[in-house]
mmCIF file of C-alpha atoms and ligand atoms in Angstrom:
data_model
loop_
_atom_site.group_PDB
_atom_site.id
_atom_site.type_symbol
_atom_site.label_atom_id
_atom_site.label_comp_id
_atom_site.label_asym_id
_atom_site.label_seq_id
_atom_site.Cartn_x
_atom_site.Cartn_y
_atom_site.Cartn_z
ATOM 1 C CA MET I 172 75.540 55.388 -14.546
ATOM 2 C CA LYS I 173 74.027 58.770 -13.742
ATOM 3 C CA ASP I 174 73.435 61.464 -16.336
ATOM 4 C CA THR I 175 75.675 64.450 -15.690
ATOM 5 C CA SER I 176 76.983 67.454 -17.571
ATOM 6 C CA GLU I 177 79.809 65.090 -18.503
ATOM 7 C CA ASP I 178 77.562 63.940 -21.360
ATOM 8 C CA SER I 179 79.433 66.547 -23.357
ATOM 9 C CA LEU I 180 82.872 65.117 -22.474
ATOM 10 C CA LEU I 181 85.091 64.563 -25.479
ATOM 11 C CA MET I 182 88.013 62.239 -25.983
ATOM 12 C CA PRO I 183 91.264 64.275 -25.890
ATOM 13 C CA GLU I 184 93.079 64.759 -29.170
ATOM 14 C CA ALA I 185 95.754 62.205 -29.935
ATOM 15 C CA GLU I 186 99.412 63.097 -29.448
ATOM 16 C CA GLU I 187 101.700 63.000 -32.471
ATOM 17 C CA SER I 188 102.418 59.310 -31.768
ATOM 18 C CA GLY I 189 98.688 58.520 -31.808
ATOM 19 C CA LEU I 190 98.576 57.886 -28.041
ATOM 20 C CA ILE I 191 95.627 59.547 -26.291
ATOM 21 C CA LYS I 192 96.057 60.948 -22.781
ATOM 22 C CA THR I 193 93.777 59.756 -19.998
ATOM 23 C CA LEU I 194 91.853 62.415 -18.034
ATOM 24 C CA ASN I 195 93.195 61.163 -14.689
ATOM 25 C CA SER I 196 96.962 61.190 -15.309
ATOM 26 C CA MET I 197 97.085 57.421 -15.677
ATOM 27 C CA GLY I 198 99.096 57.300 -18.869
ATOM 28 C CA THR I 199 97.637 57.026 -22.342
ATOM 29 C CA MET I 200 95.327 54.872 -24.428
ATOM 30 C CA THR I 201 96.846 53.321 -27.543
ATOM 31 C CA PRO I 202 95.189 54.226 -30.860
ATOM 32 C CA SER I 203 94.732 50.571 -31.822
ATOM 33 C CA PRO I 204 94.758 47.192 -30.054
ATOM 34 C CA ASP I 205 98.055 45.255 -29.707
ATOM 35 C CA ALA I 206 98.344 41.548 -30.610
ATOM 36 C CA PHE I 207 97.156 40.340 -27.183
ATOM 37 C CA SER I 208 94.161 42.709 -27.165
ATOM 38 C CA ARG I 209 93.345 41.494 -30.692
ATOM 39 C CA ALA I 210 93.405 37.920 -29.377
ATOM 40 C CA PHE I 211 90.899 39.022 -26.683
ATOM 41 C CA ILE I 212 88.708 40.717 -29.338
ATOM 42 C CA GLU I 213 88.709 37.517 -31.445
ATOM 43 C CA PHE I 214 88.029 35.240 -28.470
ATOM 44 C CA ALA I 215 85.346 37.413 -26.819
ATOM 45 C CA PRO I 216 82.348 36.562 -29.073
ATOM 46 C CA LYS I 217 82.930 32.817 -28.613
ATOM 47 C CA ALA I 218 84.000 32.982 -24.952
ATOM 48 C CA PRO I 219 81.994 30.849 -22.487
ATOM 49 C CA GLY I 220 80.565 33.967 -20.783
ATOM 50 C CA ARG I 221 80.563 37.760 -20.951
ATOM 51 C CA SER I 222 83.813 39.646 -21.502
ATOM 52 C CA LEU I 223 85.376 42.220 -19.193
ATOM 53 C CA ASP I 224 87.754 45.000 -20.276
ATOM 54 C CA ILE I 225 89.622 46.309 -17.196
ATOM 55 C CA GLY I 226 90.900 49.893 -17.531
ATOM 56 C CA ALA I 227 89.012 50.253 -20.800
ATOM 57 C CA ALA I 228 89.712 54.019 -21.096
ATOM 58 C CA TYR I 229 87.936 55.313 -24.231
ATOM 59 C CA GLY I 230 87.361 51.836 -25.653
ATOM 60 C CA VAL I 231 90.367 50.833 -27.774
ATOM 61 C CA ALA I 232 89.499 47.156 -27.144
ATOM 62 C CA THR I 233 85.855 47.391 -26.038
ATOM 63 C CA LEU I 234 84.654 49.008 -29.296
ATOM 64 C CA PRO I 235 86.091 46.327 -31.634
ATOM 65 C CA ALA I 236 85.015 43.547 -29.217
ATOM 66 C CA LEU I 237 81.431 44.862 -29.414
ATOM 67 C CA ARG I 238 81.791 45.078 -33.204
ATOM 68 C CA SER I 239 82.863 41.428 -33.254
ATOM 69 C CA GLY I 240 79.568 40.523 -31.539
ATOM 70 C CA ALA I 241 80.733 40.111 -27.928
ATOM 71 C CA SER I 242 78.885 41.220 -24.785
ATOM 72 C CA VAL I 243 81.335 43.455 -22.944
ATOM 73 C CA ILE I 244 81.589 44.944 -19.475
ATOM 74 C CA ALA I 245 83.839 48.010 -19.710
ATOM 75 C CA ASN I 246 85.527 48.882 -16.413
ATOM 76 C CA ASP I 247 87.547 51.950 -15.517
ATOM 77 C CA ILE I 248 88.491 53.749 -12.332
ATOM 78 C CA ASP I 249 87.428 57.048 -13.985
ATOM 79 C CA GLU I 250 83.731 57.427 -14.772
ATOM 80 C CA ARG I 251 84.486 60.159 -17.340
ATOM 81 C CA HIS I 252 86.412 57.663 -19.501
ATOM 82 C CA LEU I 253 83.418 55.338 -19.509
ATOM 83 C CA LYS I 254 81.076 58.197 -20.453
ATOM 84 C CA ILE I 255 83.241 58.988 -23.469
ATOM 85 C CA LEU I 256 83.499 55.292 -24.326
ATOM 86 C CA PHE I 257 79.692 54.932 -24.192
ATOM 87 C CA ASN I 258 79.224 57.901 -26.532
ATOM 88 C CA ARG I 259 81.653 56.310 -29.016
ATOM 89 C CA VAL I 260 79.677 53.048 -29.178
ATOM 90 C CA PRO I 261 77.211 52.805 -32.086
ATOM 91 C CA VAL I 262 73.630 52.769 -30.775
ATOM 92 C CA GLU I 263 72.998 49.282 -32.196
ATOM 93 C CA HIS I 264 75.821 47.807 -30.034
ATOM 94 C CA ARG I 265 74.900 49.462 -26.741
ATOM 95 C CA ALA I 266 72.569 46.666 -25.578
ATOM 96 C CA ARG I 267 75.638 44.390 -25.333
ATOM 97 C CA LEU I 268 77.651 46.919 -23.308
ATOM 98 C CA GLU I 269 77.677 47.325 -19.529
ATOM 99 C CA LEU I 270 79.696 50.013 -17.753
ATOM 100 C CA ALA I 271 81.327 49.195 -14.403
ATOM 101 C CA VAL I 272 83.189 52.030 -12.735
ATOM 102 C CA GLY I 273 85.562 50.959 -9.950
ATOM 103 C CA GLU I 274 89.123 50.330 -8.859
ATOM 104 C CA PHE I 275 90.449 46.932 -9.884
ATOM 105 C CA PRO I 276 91.021 44.582 -8.140
ATOM 106 C CA ASP I 277 89.664 45.542 -4.715
ATOM 107 C CA GLY I 278 86.729 47.766 -5.730
ATOM 108 C CA VAL I 279 85.325 45.577 -8.523
ATOM 109 C CA ASN I 280 83.254 42.423 -8.056
ATOM 110 C CA PHE I 281 81.454 39.937 -10.281
ATOM 111 C CA PRO I 282 79.726 36.641 -9.474
ATOM 112 C CA ALA I 283 82.002 33.587 -9.416
ATOM 113 C CA GLY I 284 82.111 31.773 -12.753
ATOM 114 C CA SER I 285 80.187 34.517 -14.574
ATOM 115 C CA LEU I 286 82.797 35.694 -17.130
ATOM 116 C CA GLY I 287 84.268 34.152 -20.269
ATOM 117 C CA ALA I 288 87.148 36.533 -21.053
ATOM 118 C CA VAL I 289 89.027 39.273 -19.213
ATOM 119 C CA LEU I 290 91.419 41.821 -20.718
ATOM 120 C CA ILE I 291 93.819 43.750 -18.460
ATOM 121 C CA CYS I 292 95.764 45.904 -20.902
ATOM 122 C CA ARG I 293 98.312 48.454 -19.591
ATOM 123 C CA VAL I 294 96.684 48.601 -16.144
ATOM 124 C CA MET I 295 98.776 46.149 -14.073
ATOM 125 C CA HIS I 296 101.610 48.685 -13.987
ATOM 126 C CA PHE I 297 99.530 50.839 -11.614
ATOM 127 C CA LEU I 298 99.282 47.973 -9.081
ATOM 128 C CA ASP I 299 101.814 46.864 -6.482
ATOM 129 C CA GLY I 300 102.795 43.199 -6.065
ATOM 130 C CA PRO I 301 100.113 42.101 -3.571
ATOM 131 C CA GLN I 302 97.423 43.891 -5.650
ATOM 132 C CA ILE I 303 98.599 41.981 -8.741
ATOM 133 C CA GLU I 304 98.301 38.714 -6.812
ATOM 134 C CA ARG I 305 94.782 39.638 -5.682
ATOM 135 C CA ALA I 306 93.951 40.616 -9.295
ATOM 136 C CA ALA I 307 94.948 37.174 -10.616
ATOM 137 C CA ALA I 308 92.995 35.410 -7.842
ATOM 138 C CA LYS I 309 89.867 37.522 -8.479
ATOM 139 C CA VAL I 310 89.951 36.936 -12.232
ATOM 140 C CA MET I 311 90.389 33.199 -11.608
ATOM 141 C CA ASN I 312 87.231 33.303 -9.454
ATOM 142 C CA TRP I 313 85.194 35.366 -11.961
ATOM 143 C CA LEU I 314 86.008 33.183 -14.990
ATOM 144 C CA THR I 315 84.079 30.080 -15.874
ATOM 145 C CA PRO I 316 86.120 27.004 -16.931
ATOM 146 C CA GLY I 317 87.430 27.508 -20.466
ATOM 147 C CA GLY I 318 87.499 31.280 -19.899
ATOM 148 C CA LYS I 319 90.680 33.202 -20.604
ATOM 149 C CA VAL I 320 92.578 36.184 -19.247
ATOM 150 C CA PHE I 321 94.645 38.441 -21.504
ATOM 151 C CA VAL I 322 97.243 40.675 -19.819
ATOM 152 C CA VAL I 323 99.527 43.345 -21.302
ATOM 153 C CA GLY I 324 102.061 45.463 -19.425
ATOM 154 C CA GLU I 325 105.172 47.559 -19.976
ATOM 155 C CA THR I 326 108.521 45.900 -19.240
ATOM 156 C CA PRO I 327 111.768 47.249 -17.741
ATOM 157 C CA PHE I 328 113.047 47.261 -21.353
ATOM 158 C CA ILE I 329 111.702 50.699 -22.260
ATOM 159 C CA GLY I 330 113.875 53.686 -23.088
ATOM 160 C CA THR I 331 112.503 55.803 -20.258
ATOM 161 C CA ALA I 332 113.462 53.164 -17.644
ATOM 162 C CA LYS I 333 117.195 53.099 -18.514
ATOM 163 C CA ALA I 334 118.162 54.731 -15.199
ATOM 164 C CA PHE I 335 116.099 52.136 -13.340
ATOM 165 C CA PHE I 336 117.613 49.149 -15.152
ATOM 166 C CA PRO I 337 120.550 48.546 -12.729
ATOM 167 C CA THR I 338 118.070 48.437 -9.815
ATOM 168 C CA TYR I 339 115.947 45.932 -11.737
ATOM 169 C CA GLU I 340 118.982 43.733 -12.488
ATOM 170 C CA ALA I 341 120.232 43.875 -8.892
ATOM 171 C CA ARG I 342 116.782 42.896 -7.612
ATOM 172 C CA LEU I 343 116.606 40.017 -10.103
ATOM 173 C CA LYS I 344 119.952 38.712 -8.832
ATOM 174 C CA ALA I 345 118.781 39.023 -5.237
ATOM 175 C CA GLY I 346 115.564 37.091 -5.988
ATOM 176 C CA HIS I 347 113.279 40.076 -5.279
ATOM 177 C CA PRO I 348 109.642 39.029 -5.929
ATOM 178 C CA TRP I 349 108.757 42.354 -7.611
ATOM 179 C CA PRO I 350 111.945 43.514 -9.375
ATOM 180 C CA GLY I 351 110.134 46.023 -11.604
ATOM 181 C CA VAL I 352 108.516 48.288 -9.009
ATOM 182 C CA VAL I 353 109.542 51.889 -9.745
ATOM 183 C CA GLU I 354 108.738 53.854 -6.608
ATOM 184 C CA ASN I 355 109.119 57.272 -8.190
ATOM 185 C CA ALA I 356 108.064 57.076 -11.826
ATOM 186 C CA ALA I 357 108.382 60.840 -12.312
ATOM 187 C CA ALA I 358 112.118 60.708 -11.584
ATOM 188 C CA HIS I 359 112.593 58.268 -14.448
ATOM 189 C CA ASP I 360 110.310 59.970 -16.936
ATOM 190 C CA PRO I 361 110.199 63.696 -16.044
ATOM 191 C CA LYS I 362 108.637 64.470 -19.436
ATOM 192 C CA ARG I 363 105.514 62.504 -18.448
ATOM 193 C CA ALA I 364 105.569 63.261 -14.714
ATOM 194 C CA ASP I 365 102.198 65.002 -14.933
ATOM 195 C CA SER I 366 100.548 62.102 -16.730
ATOM 196 C CA LEU I 367 101.746 59.212 -14.560
ATOM 197 C CA PRO I 368 101.053 58.151 -10.966
ATOM 198 C CA LYS I 369 103.991 57.843 -8.545
ATOM 199 C CA LEU I 370 104.209 54.040 -8.549
ATOM 200 C CA PHE I 371 104.932 52.325 -11.828
ATOM 201 C CA HIS I 372 105.262 48.541 -11.946
ATOM 202 C CA LEU I 373 107.299 47.318 -14.889
ATOM 203 C CA LEU I 374 106.564 43.657 -15.528
ATOM 204 C CA ASP I 375 108.522 40.802 -17.056
ATOM 205 C CA GLU I 376 107.532 37.271 -18.159
ATOM 206 C CA ARG I 377 108.938 35.684 -14.977
ATOM 207 C CA THR I 378 106.851 37.820 -12.630
ATOM 208 C CA LEU I 379 103.650 37.666 -14.665
ATOM 209 C CA GLY I 380 104.037 33.912 -15.294
ATOM 210 C CA ARG I 381 104.693 33.195 -11.611
ATOM 211 C CA VAL I 382 101.609 35.120 -10.440
ATOM 212 C CA PHE I 383 99.169 33.577 -12.930
ATOM 213 C CA ASN I 384 100.595 30.066 -12.412
ATOM 214 C CA ALA I 385 100.184 30.468 -8.667
ATOM 215 C CA ALA I 386 96.553 31.572 -9.164
ATOM 216 C CA GLY I 387 95.908 28.242 -10.937
ATOM 217 C CA PHE I 388 95.870 29.348 -14.598
ATOM 218 C CA GLY I 389 97.224 27.326 -17.509
ATOM 219 C CA ILE I 390 99.503 29.633 -19.452
ATOM 220 C CA GLU I 391 98.940 29.499 -23.220
ATOM 221 C CA ARG I 392 101.161 32.347 -24.382
ATOM 222 C CA LEU I 393 103.673 34.548 -22.567
ATOM 223 C CA GLU I 394 106.135 36.747 -24.434
ATOM 224 C CA LEU I 395 107.795 40.110 -24.792
ATOM 225 C CA PHE I 396 106.811 42.148 -27.836
ATOM 226 C CA ALA I 397 107.815 45.318 -29.669
ATOM 227 C CA ARG I 398 106.006 48.656 -29.614
ATOM 228 C CA PRO I 399 107.022 50.349 -32.872
ATOM 229 C CA GLU I 400 104.073 52.701 -32.362
ATOM 230 C CA TYR I 401 105.436 54.127 -29.076
ATOM 231 C CA PRO I 402 107.228 57.513 -29.012
ATOM 232 C CA ALA I 403 110.976 57.261 -29.750
ATOM 233 C CA ASP I 404 112.065 57.873 -26.140
ATOM 234 C CA ILE I 405 109.963 54.947 -24.842
ATOM 235 C CA ARG I 406 110.996 52.468 -27.557
ATOM 236 C CA LEU I 407 114.144 50.438 -26.856
ATOM 237 C CA ASP I 408 114.953 47.089 -28.443
ATOM 238 C CA GLY I 409 111.707 45.323 -29.292
ATOM 239 C CA ARG I 410 110.959 44.084 -25.769
ATOM 240 C CA GLU I 411 108.891 47.057 -24.584
ATOM 241 C CA SER I 412 105.736 45.133 -23.620
ATOM 242 C CA VAL I 413 104.874 41.759 -22.154
ATOM 243 C CA GLY I 414 101.728 39.830 -23.006
ATOM 244 C CA LEU I 415 100.087 36.800 -21.423
ATOM 245 C CA ILE I 416 97.134 34.615 -22.361
ATOM 246 C CA ALA I 417 96.064 32.132 -19.692
ATOM 247 C CA VAL I 418 93.106 29.790 -19.380
ATOM 248 C CA LYS I 419 91.033 28.609 -16.448
ATOM 249 C CA VAL I 420 90.995 24.839 -16.915
HETATM 250 C C1 LIG G 1457 97.330 53.381 -19.509
HETATM 251 S S1 LIG G 1457 95.579 53.442 -19.689
HETATM 252 C C2 LIG G 1457 95.321 52.021 -20.730
HETATM 253 C C3 LIG G 1457 94.068 52.118 -21.539
HETATM 254 C C4 LIG G 1457 93.820 50.944 -22.483
HETATM 255 N N1 LIG G 1457 93.498 49.736 -21.754
HETATM 256 C C5 LIG G 1457 95.010 50.707 -23.382
HETATM 257 O O1 LIG G 1457 95.464 49.564 -23.469
HETATM 258 O O2 LIG G 1457 95.484 51.629 -24.042
HETATM 259 C C6 LIG G 1457 95.005 52.877 -18.114
HETATM 260 C C7 LIG G 1457 93.499 52.970 -17.916
HETATM 261 O O3 LIG G 1457 93.156 52.182 -16.782
HETATM 262 C C8 LIG G 1457 92.444 52.957 -15.844
HETATM 263 N N2 LIG G 1457 92.851 52.451 -14.516
HETATM 264 C C9 LIG G 1457 94.007 52.675 -13.872
HETATM 265 N N3 LIG G 1457 94.058 51.993 -12.726
HETATM 266 C C10 LIG G 1457 92.891 51.307 -12.646
HETATM 267 C C11 LIG G 1457 92.338 50.413 -11.687
HETATM 268 N N4 LIG G 1457 93.017 50.097 -10.585
HETATM 269 N N5 LIG G 1457 91.112 49.890 -11.924
HETATM 270 C C12 LIG G 1457 90.411 50.228 -13.053
HETATM 271 N N6 LIG G 1457 90.892 51.071 -13.982
HETATM 272 C C13 LIG G 1457 92.109 51.596 -13.794
HETATM 273 C C14 LIG G 1457 92.809 54.389 -16.117
HETATM 274 O O4 LIG G 1457 91.801 55.285 -15.703
HETATM 275 C C15 LIG G 1457 93.008 54.375 -17.622
HETATM 276 O O5 LIG G 1457 91.812 54.621 -18.317
#
């Protein structure tokens, strides 16, 4: 990655909730890893290949994975995030870190069978249905047998999606393949309109499970989980996020 004046870039200050805004209006980074990211961090040092953190932002999962001894490729669509991440990594861990700027899934490539673990945390909700299918297929190709993918996304069960919920339910009833696609995220969350892209893809266990099953993964864990750390208007009833762990057999 080239040296630019962005060497002096600093991570934005955390909001009251602890969430840290991205520089490219793609939501926020959480202050600490959730249970599924922690499972990635634990698995990464013993994974059968290098680990990849997609949409790493400022390193909420990459930094502890490096600390746990893993070799990590940190990916993000925004090079500035990766610059900040790099500056946050202790010098003694930098030899095990590679930075890979690019848009997942279509603008990012790795050799087949070269990775042992992949984390996709709070990034899938920026992808439409066909992109999510291509994402699962690419990760399947990149992983070596025994490698695992860890996915986390927001669900339709968040406070700010209440107005969207009837659409989600109607689509579910009609057998829509992507019931959680919110075409105009700003309309549902005007407070965060300036920090979110237009499309927001809320995911549930059925959708995520179907896609990763179809890509050939063995699903080890798939569940909704609570986000007590989220701001009050986003929290709902303990089903705010969905997590998946799946293995390439
Ligand atoms: C909501 S933040 C999540 C950050 C962190 N993974 C977390 O769990 O808190 C999304 C991050 O993914 C990046 N991103 C969004 N779309 C991406 C894509 N298609 N490919 C790679 N990175 C992407 C954004 O720049 C941002 O840093």
